[in-house]
Amino acid sequence: MASSMFFPTEFPYSDGQKAGVMIMALSGLSSLMAIICLFIFNRPKRRTFRNTHMFGYFMSLLFANILQSIAAVMDFQWVAKGSVRSGALCSTQAGIELAGNLGTSIFSVMIALHLFHILFLRFRATNPVFVGALVCAWTFVLFDILIGRFAIQTPKKGPYFGIAGSGCSITLNYGVERMVSEYLFSFLSIGMGFILCSLVFLRVRGNLVRNKYHEWNFVKQNEDGKFTITQDAGDNSMNRLAQKLVWLPLSYALILLPISVVRIAEFSGVAIPFWATASTTAICNLTGLVNVLLVLYIENRVPDTNDTLPTFSEKPWHSRSPSAASGDILSLSIHVNRSVEKFDDETSERVVVKLPTKPEQTYIAPDAWNTTAAKGKTYL
């Protein structure tokens, strides 16, 4: 009896538990079908992410979502049998689930870090860094699964992967390992996702700027809703793209929050009703579906342009080059007027460019400023 209590070989379902497991499996199936349909009918394109490394990180995230969904779909067999049973199938499901959950957490953090790197710090990662990050991430996922099964598992504690509650996961005899592998990375993903995405949003919005002394300043929006930027109106589409991309890691953090609360309470010894576990797990299994909807929204809402990353500054930019000092280049101040206008179901931003009618000591090209001079002219 002691052996049966510590190493359960079967967990029979009641009618309510069977319905709950069915809902969890259906939510995983919906995510799996959404990802499959995405690749069949509207495969993600590099230009959607402005040809950045975001595309590779997002594809890895979708693959991790596929593993998550496959593990959830395997619950159908337990519903059909009326109970979950230990064995090779249960251990396989637990390993796939761990790989999917861990991979989703890691790549959600990687996406947040990458957005922080290119949109907050204004640095572009090199290809070796990108490839190295992917290799290290998936190597770590594989290492975590193998080391648990072949190094941590002991005859005294029983199988590492097996029955845990009403499903298959890391067994309850490995509480510390379960906490680290399943919970720790989830909590880190939530915390880092919120912090990094908030900083990126403030940076893109123009609230956080860095002066010439490389000091960070917080700039409040003026009464007329104006921010000073250093590039042209093309930045607006990149800003809209950035504000949507931050929802990739942020949405995962929001989806993971309910089940994380349940896991913390469960790990603390609080008795959690089955409906709470089933509902929060079903929400977590919708991660793949949510990511598919987000990438479709990004593709349909962001203009197809070749904009570069925006650069915000606290003051209008003035070139220090000799040409600018001599008057050969005209420095412009561009202000974004955040007026309430609707265009394509989005709030547009009016860009106001104020130009002098006769800029002093400024060379005017032949085809510019409506001048008919053969070789241009210089206003005095």
Short mmCIF file of N, CA and C in Angstrom, two decimals, residues 32-129:
data_model
loop_
_atom_site.label_atom_id
_atom_site.label_comp_id
_atom_site.label_asym_id
_atom_site.label_seq_id
_atom_site.Cartn_x
_atom_site.Cartn_y
_atom_site.Cartn_z
N LEU A 32 -3.19 23.60 -31.58
CA LEU A 32 -2.49 22.81 -32.59
C LEU A 32 -3.07 23.05 -33.97
N MET A 33 -4.40 23.05 -34.09
CA MET A 33 -5.04 23.28 -35.38
C MET A 33 -4.79 24.70 -35.88
N ALA A 34 -4.76 25.66 -34.97
CA ALA A 34 -4.50 27.05 -35.37
C ALA A 34 -3.10 27.19 -35.97
N ILE A 35 -2.12 26.55 -35.35
CA ILE A 35 -0.74 26.63 -35.86
C ILE A 35 -0.62 25.93 -37.20
N ILE A 36 -1.26 24.76 -37.33
CA ILE A 36 -1.23 24.04 -38.61
C ILE A 36 -1.87 24.86 -39.71
N CYS A 37 -3.03 25.45 -39.44
CA CYS A 37 -3.71 26.28 -40.43
C CYS A 37 -2.89 27.51 -40.79
N LEU A 38 -2.17 28.05 -39.82
CA LEU A 38 -1.33 29.22 -40.10
C LEU A 38 -0.25 28.87 -41.12
N PHE A 39 0.39 27.72 -40.97
CA PHE A 39 1.46 27.34 -41.89
C PHE A 39 0.91 26.91 -43.25
N ILE A 40 -0.32 26.44 -43.29
CA ILE A 40 -0.90 26.00 -44.56
C ILE A 40 -1.42 27.19 -45.37
N PHE A 41 -2.15 28.08 -44.72
CA PHE A 41 -2.86 29.14 -45.43
C PHE A 41 -2.18 30.51 -45.35
N ASN A 42 -1.42 30.76 -44.34
CA ASN A 42 -0.82 32.09 -44.20
C ASN A 42 0.50 31.98 -43.44
N ARG A 43 1.47 31.35 -44.07
CA ARG A 43 2.74 31.10 -43.40
C ARG A 43 3.41 32.41 -42.99
N PRO A 44 3.93 32.50 -41.76
CA PRO A 44 4.58 33.73 -41.32
C PRO A 44 5.75 34.11 -42.22
N LYS A 45 5.90 35.40 -42.46
CA LYS A 45 6.94 35.91 -43.37
C LYS A 45 7.94 36.75 -42.60
N ARG A 46 9.16 36.76 -43.11
CA ARG A 46 10.20 37.54 -42.45
C ARG A 46 9.89 39.03 -42.48
N ARG A 47 9.27 39.50 -43.56
CA ARG A 47 9.01 40.94 -43.66
C ARG A 47 8.02 41.41 -42.61
N THR A 48 7.21 40.47 -42.07
CA THR A 48 6.29 40.86 -41.01
C THR A 48 7.05 41.39 -39.81
N PHE A 49 8.22 40.83 -39.56
CA PHE A 49 9.05 41.25 -38.43
C PHE A 49 10.20 42.13 -38.88
N ARG A 50 10.02 42.78 -40.05
CA ARG A 50 11.03 43.70 -40.59
C ARG A 50 12.39 43.04 -40.75
N ASN A 51 12.36 41.74 -41.14
CA ASN A 51 13.59 41.00 -41.41
C ASN A 51 14.56 40.99 -40.22
N THR A 52 14.04 41.09 -39.02
CA THR A 52 14.88 40.99 -37.82
C THR A 52 14.91 39.54 -37.36
N HIS A 53 15.69 39.28 -36.32
CA HIS A 53 15.78 37.93 -35.77
C HIS A 53 14.51 37.53 -35.03
N MET A 54 13.57 38.45 -34.90
CA MET A 54 12.29 38.14 -34.27
C MET A 54 11.61 36.98 -34.98
N PHE A 55 11.81 36.88 -36.28
CA PHE A 55 11.18 35.81 -37.05
C PHE A 55 11.65 34.44 -36.56
N GLY A 56 12.94 34.28 -36.36
CA GLY A 56 13.47 33.01 -35.88
C GLY A 56 13.02 32.67 -34.48
N TYR A 57 13.00 33.68 -33.61
CA TYR A 57 12.53 33.44 -32.24
C TYR A 57 11.05 33.08 -32.22
N PHE A 58 10.29 33.73 -33.09
CA PHE A 58 8.86 33.44 -33.12
C PHE A 58 8.59 32.04 -33.66
N MET A 59 9.36 31.60 -34.65
CA MET A 59 9.18 30.25 -35.17
C MET A 59 9.53 29.21 -34.11
N SER A 60 10.55 29.47 -33.33
CA SER A 60 10.89 28.56 -32.22
C SER A 60 9.79 28.56 -31.17
N LEU A 61 9.20 29.72 -30.92
CA LEU A 61 8.10 29.80 -29.98
C LEU A 61 6.91 28.98 -30.46
N LEU A 62 6.61 29.06 -31.76
CA LEU A 62 5.51 28.27 -32.30
C LEU A 62 5.80 26.77 -32.21
N PHE A 63 7.05 26.38 -32.43
CA PHE A 63 7.39 24.96 -32.31
C PHE A 63 7.21 24.49 -30.87
N ALA A 64 7.59 25.32 -29.91
CA ALA A 64 7.35 24.98 -28.51
C ALA A 64 5.86 24.89 -28.22
N ASN A 65 5.07 25.76 -28.83
CA ASN A 65 3.61 25.69 -28.68
C ASN A 65 3.05 24.40 -29.26
N ILE A 66 3.65 23.92 -30.35
CA ILE A 66 3.22 22.65 -30.94
C ILE A 66 3.46 21.50 -29.96
N LEU A 67 4.63 21.49 -29.32
CA LEU A 67 4.91 20.45 -28.32
C LEU A 67 3.92 20.53 -27.17
N GLN A 68 3.62 21.74 -26.72
CA GLN A 68 2.62 21.93 -25.67
C GLN A 68 1.29 21.33 -26.08
N SER A 69 0.88 21.64 -27.30
CA SER A 69 -0.43 21.20 -27.78
C SER A 69 -0.49 19.69 -27.96
N ILE A 70 0.59 19.09 -28.46
CA ILE A 70 0.62 17.64 -28.63
C ILE A 70 0.45 16.94 -27.29
N ALA A 71 1.15 17.44 -26.28
CA ALA A 71 1.02 16.85 -24.94
C ALA A 71 -0.41 16.99 -24.42
N ALA A 72 -1.04 18.12 -24.69
CA ALA A 72 -2.43 18.31 -24.24
C ALA A 72 -3.39 17.40 -24.98
N VAL A 73 -3.17 17.23 -26.29
CA VAL A 73 -4.05 16.37 -27.09
C VAL A 73 -3.95 14.92 -26.64
N MET A 74 -2.81 14.51 -26.11
CA MET A 74 -2.65 13.14 -25.63
C MET A 74 -3.56 12.82 -24.45
N ASP A 75 -4.16 13.85 -23.85
CA ASP A 75 -5.10 13.62 -22.75
C ASP A 75 -6.37 12.92 -23.22
N PHE A 76 -6.65 12.98 -24.52
CA PHE A 76 -7.86 12.32 -25.03
C PHE A 76 -7.85 10.82 -24.74
N GLN A 77 -6.64 10.24 -24.78
CA GLN A 77 -6.57 8.79 -24.53
C GLN A 77 -6.95 8.46 -23.09
N TRP A 78 -6.58 9.35 -22.14
CA TRP A 78 -6.94 9.10 -20.75
C TRP A 78 -8.43 9.30 -20.52
N VAL A 79 -9.01 10.23 -21.25
CA VAL A 79 -10.46 10.42 -21.15
C VAL A 79 -11.18 9.19 -21.67
N ALA A 80 -10.68 8.63 -22.79
CA ALA A 80 -11.31 7.44 -23.35
C ALA A 80 -11.19 6.24 -22.41
N LYS A 81 -10.07 6.14 -21.71
CA LYS A 81 -9.87 5.02 -20.78
C LYS A 81 -10.50 5.27 -19.42
N GLY A 82 -10.84 6.52 -19.14
CA GLY A 82 -11.45 6.85 -17.85
C GLY A 82 -10.46 7.01 -16.72
N SER A 83 -9.17 6.95 -17.01
CA SER A 83 -8.14 7.10 -15.98
C SER A 83 -6.80 7.32 -16.66
N VAL A 84 -5.88 7.94 -15.92
CA VAL A 84 -4.52 8.10 -16.40
C VAL A 84 -3.68 6.98 -15.80
N ARG A 85 -2.84 6.35 -16.63
CA ARG A 85 -2.09 5.18 -16.21
C ARG A 85 -0.60 5.40 -16.45
N SER A 86 0.20 4.94 -15.53
CA SER A 86 1.65 5.08 -15.66
C SER A 86 2.17 4.14 -16.73
N GLY A 87 3.33 4.48 -17.26
CA GLY A 87 3.93 3.66 -18.30
C GLY A 87 4.70 4.53 -19.27
N ALA A 88 5.11 3.91 -20.37
CA ALA A 88 5.93 4.62 -21.35
C ALA A 88 5.16 5.78 -21.98
N LEU A 89 3.86 5.59 -22.22
CA LEU A 89 3.06 6.64 -22.85
C LEU A 89 2.92 7.85 -21.94
N CYS A 90 2.70 7.60 -20.67
CA CYS A 90 2.58 8.69 -19.70
C CYS A 90 3.91 9.43 -19.55
N SER A 91 5.01 8.69 -19.52
CA SER A 91 6.32 9.32 -19.40
C SER A 91 6.65 10.16 -20.63
N THR A 92 6.27 9.64 -21.81
CA THR A 92 6.49 10.39 -23.05
C THR A 92 5.70 11.69 -23.06
N GLN A 93 4.44 11.61 -22.64
CA GLN A 93 3.61 12.80 -22.57
C GLN A 93 4.20 13.83 -21.61
N ALA A 94 4.70 13.36 -20.47
CA ALA A 94 5.29 14.27 -19.49
C ALA A 94 6.53 14.95 -20.05
N GLY A 95 7.37 14.20 -20.77
CA GLY A 95 8.56 14.78 -21.36
C GLY A 95 8.23 15.81 -22.43
N ILE A 96 7.25 15.50 -23.28
CA ILE A 96 6.84 16.45 -24.33
C ILE A 96 6.25 17.71 -23.71
N GLU A 97 5.44 17.52 -22.68
CA GLU A 97 4.84 18.68 -22.01
C GLU A 97 5.90 19.57 -21.38
N LEU A 98 6.90 18.96 -20.74
CA LEU A 98 7.97 19.75 -20.13
C LEU A 98 8.75 20.51 -21.18
N ALA A 99 9.05 19.85 -22.31
CA ALA A 99 9.78 20.52 -23.39
C ALA A 99 8.98 21.69 -23.94
N GLY A 100 7.67 21.50 -24.13
CA GLY A 100 6.84 22.58 -24.64
C GLY A 100 6.72 23.74 -23.68
N ASN A 101 6.47 23.44 -22.40
CA ASN A 101 6.33 24.51 -21.41
C ASN A 101 7.63 25.26 -21.21
N LEU A 102 8.72 24.51 -21.10
CA LEU A 102 10.02 25.15 -20.88
C LEU A 102 10.44 25.96 -22.10
N GLY A 103 10.23 25.39 -23.30
CA GLY A 103 10.57 26.13 -24.52
C GLY A 103 9.75 27.39 -24.69
N THR A 104 8.46 27.31 -24.37
CA THR A 104 7.61 28.50 -24.47
C THR A 104 8.06 29.59 -23.52
N SER A 105 8.41 29.21 -22.30
CA SER A 105 8.88 30.20 -21.32
C SER A 105 10.19 30.84 -21.78
N ILE A 106 11.11 30.01 -22.25
CA ILE A 106 12.43 30.52 -22.65
C ILE A 106 12.31 31.46 -23.84
N PHE A 107 11.56 31.06 -24.87
CA PHE A 107 11.50 31.89 -26.07
C PHE A 107 10.60 33.11 -25.89
N SER A 108 9.68 33.07 -24.95
CA SER A 108 8.94 34.29 -24.62
C SER A 108 9.88 35.31 -23.99
N VAL A 109 10.77 34.84 -23.12
CA VAL A 109 11.77 35.74 -22.53
C VAL A 109 12.75 36.22 -23.60
N MET A 110 13.14 35.33 -24.52
CA MET A 110 14.08 35.72 -25.57
C MET A 110 13.49 36.78 -26.48
N ILE A 111 12.20 36.66 -26.79
CA ILE A 111 11.54 37.67 -27.61
C ILE A 111 11.52 39.00 -26.88
N ALA A 112 11.20 38.96 -25.59
CA ALA A 112 11.19 40.20 -24.80
C ALA A 112 12.59 40.82 -24.75
N LEU A 113 13.61 39.98 -24.56
CA LEU A 113 14.98 40.49 -24.53
C LEU A 113 15.41 41.05 -25.88
N HIS A 114 15.00 40.38 -26.95
CA HIS A 114 15.36 40.85 -28.29
C HIS A 114 14.68 42.19 -28.58
N LEU A 115 13.41 42.32 -28.23
CA LEU A 115 12.72 43.60 -28.40
C LEU A 115 13.40 44.69 -27.58
N PHE A 116 13.79 44.35 -26.37
CA PHE A 116 14.48 45.31 -25.52
C PHE A 116 15.82 45.71 -26.15
N HIS A 117 16.46 44.76 -26.78
CA HIS A 117 17.78 45.01 -27.37
C HIS A 117 17.68 45.94 -28.57
N ILE A 118 16.70 45.72 -29.45
CA ILE A 118 16.64 46.49 -30.69
C ILE A 118 15.79 47.75 -30.56
N LEU A 119 14.81 47.76 -29.67
CA LEU A 119 13.92 48.91 -29.57
C LEU A 119 14.22 49.82 -28.39
N PHE A 120 14.82 49.29 -27.35
CA PHE A 120 15.16 50.13 -26.19
C PHE A 120 16.62 50.57 -26.25
N LEU A 121 17.53 49.61 -26.42
CA LEU A 121 18.96 49.93 -26.48
C LEU A 121 19.41 50.37 -27.86
N ARG A 122 18.58 50.09 -28.90
CA ARG A 122 18.89 50.47 -30.28
C ARG A 122 20.13 49.76 -30.81
N PHE A 123 20.27 48.49 -30.49
CA PHE A 123 21.36 47.68 -31.02
C PHE A 123 20.76 46.53 -31.81
N ARG A 124 21.44 46.15 -32.86
CA ARG A 124 21.02 45.00 -33.65
C ARG A 124 21.93 43.81 -33.34
N ALA A 125 21.31 42.68 -33.02
CA ALA A 125 22.09 41.48 -32.71
C ALA A 125 22.69 40.90 -33.99
N THR A 126 23.86 40.31 -33.86
CA THR A 126 24.52 39.70 -35.01
C THR A 126 23.97 38.30 -35.24
N ASN A 127 24.22 37.77 -36.43
CA ASN A 127 23.76 36.42 -36.74
C ASN A 127 24.39 35.36 -35.84
N PRO A 128 25.69 35.43 -35.52
CA PRO A 128 26.24 34.43 -34.59
C PRO A 128 25.56 34.44 -33.23
N VAL A 129 25.21 35.62 -32.73
CA VAL A 129 24.50 35.70 -31.45
C VAL A 129 23.13 35.06 -31.56
#
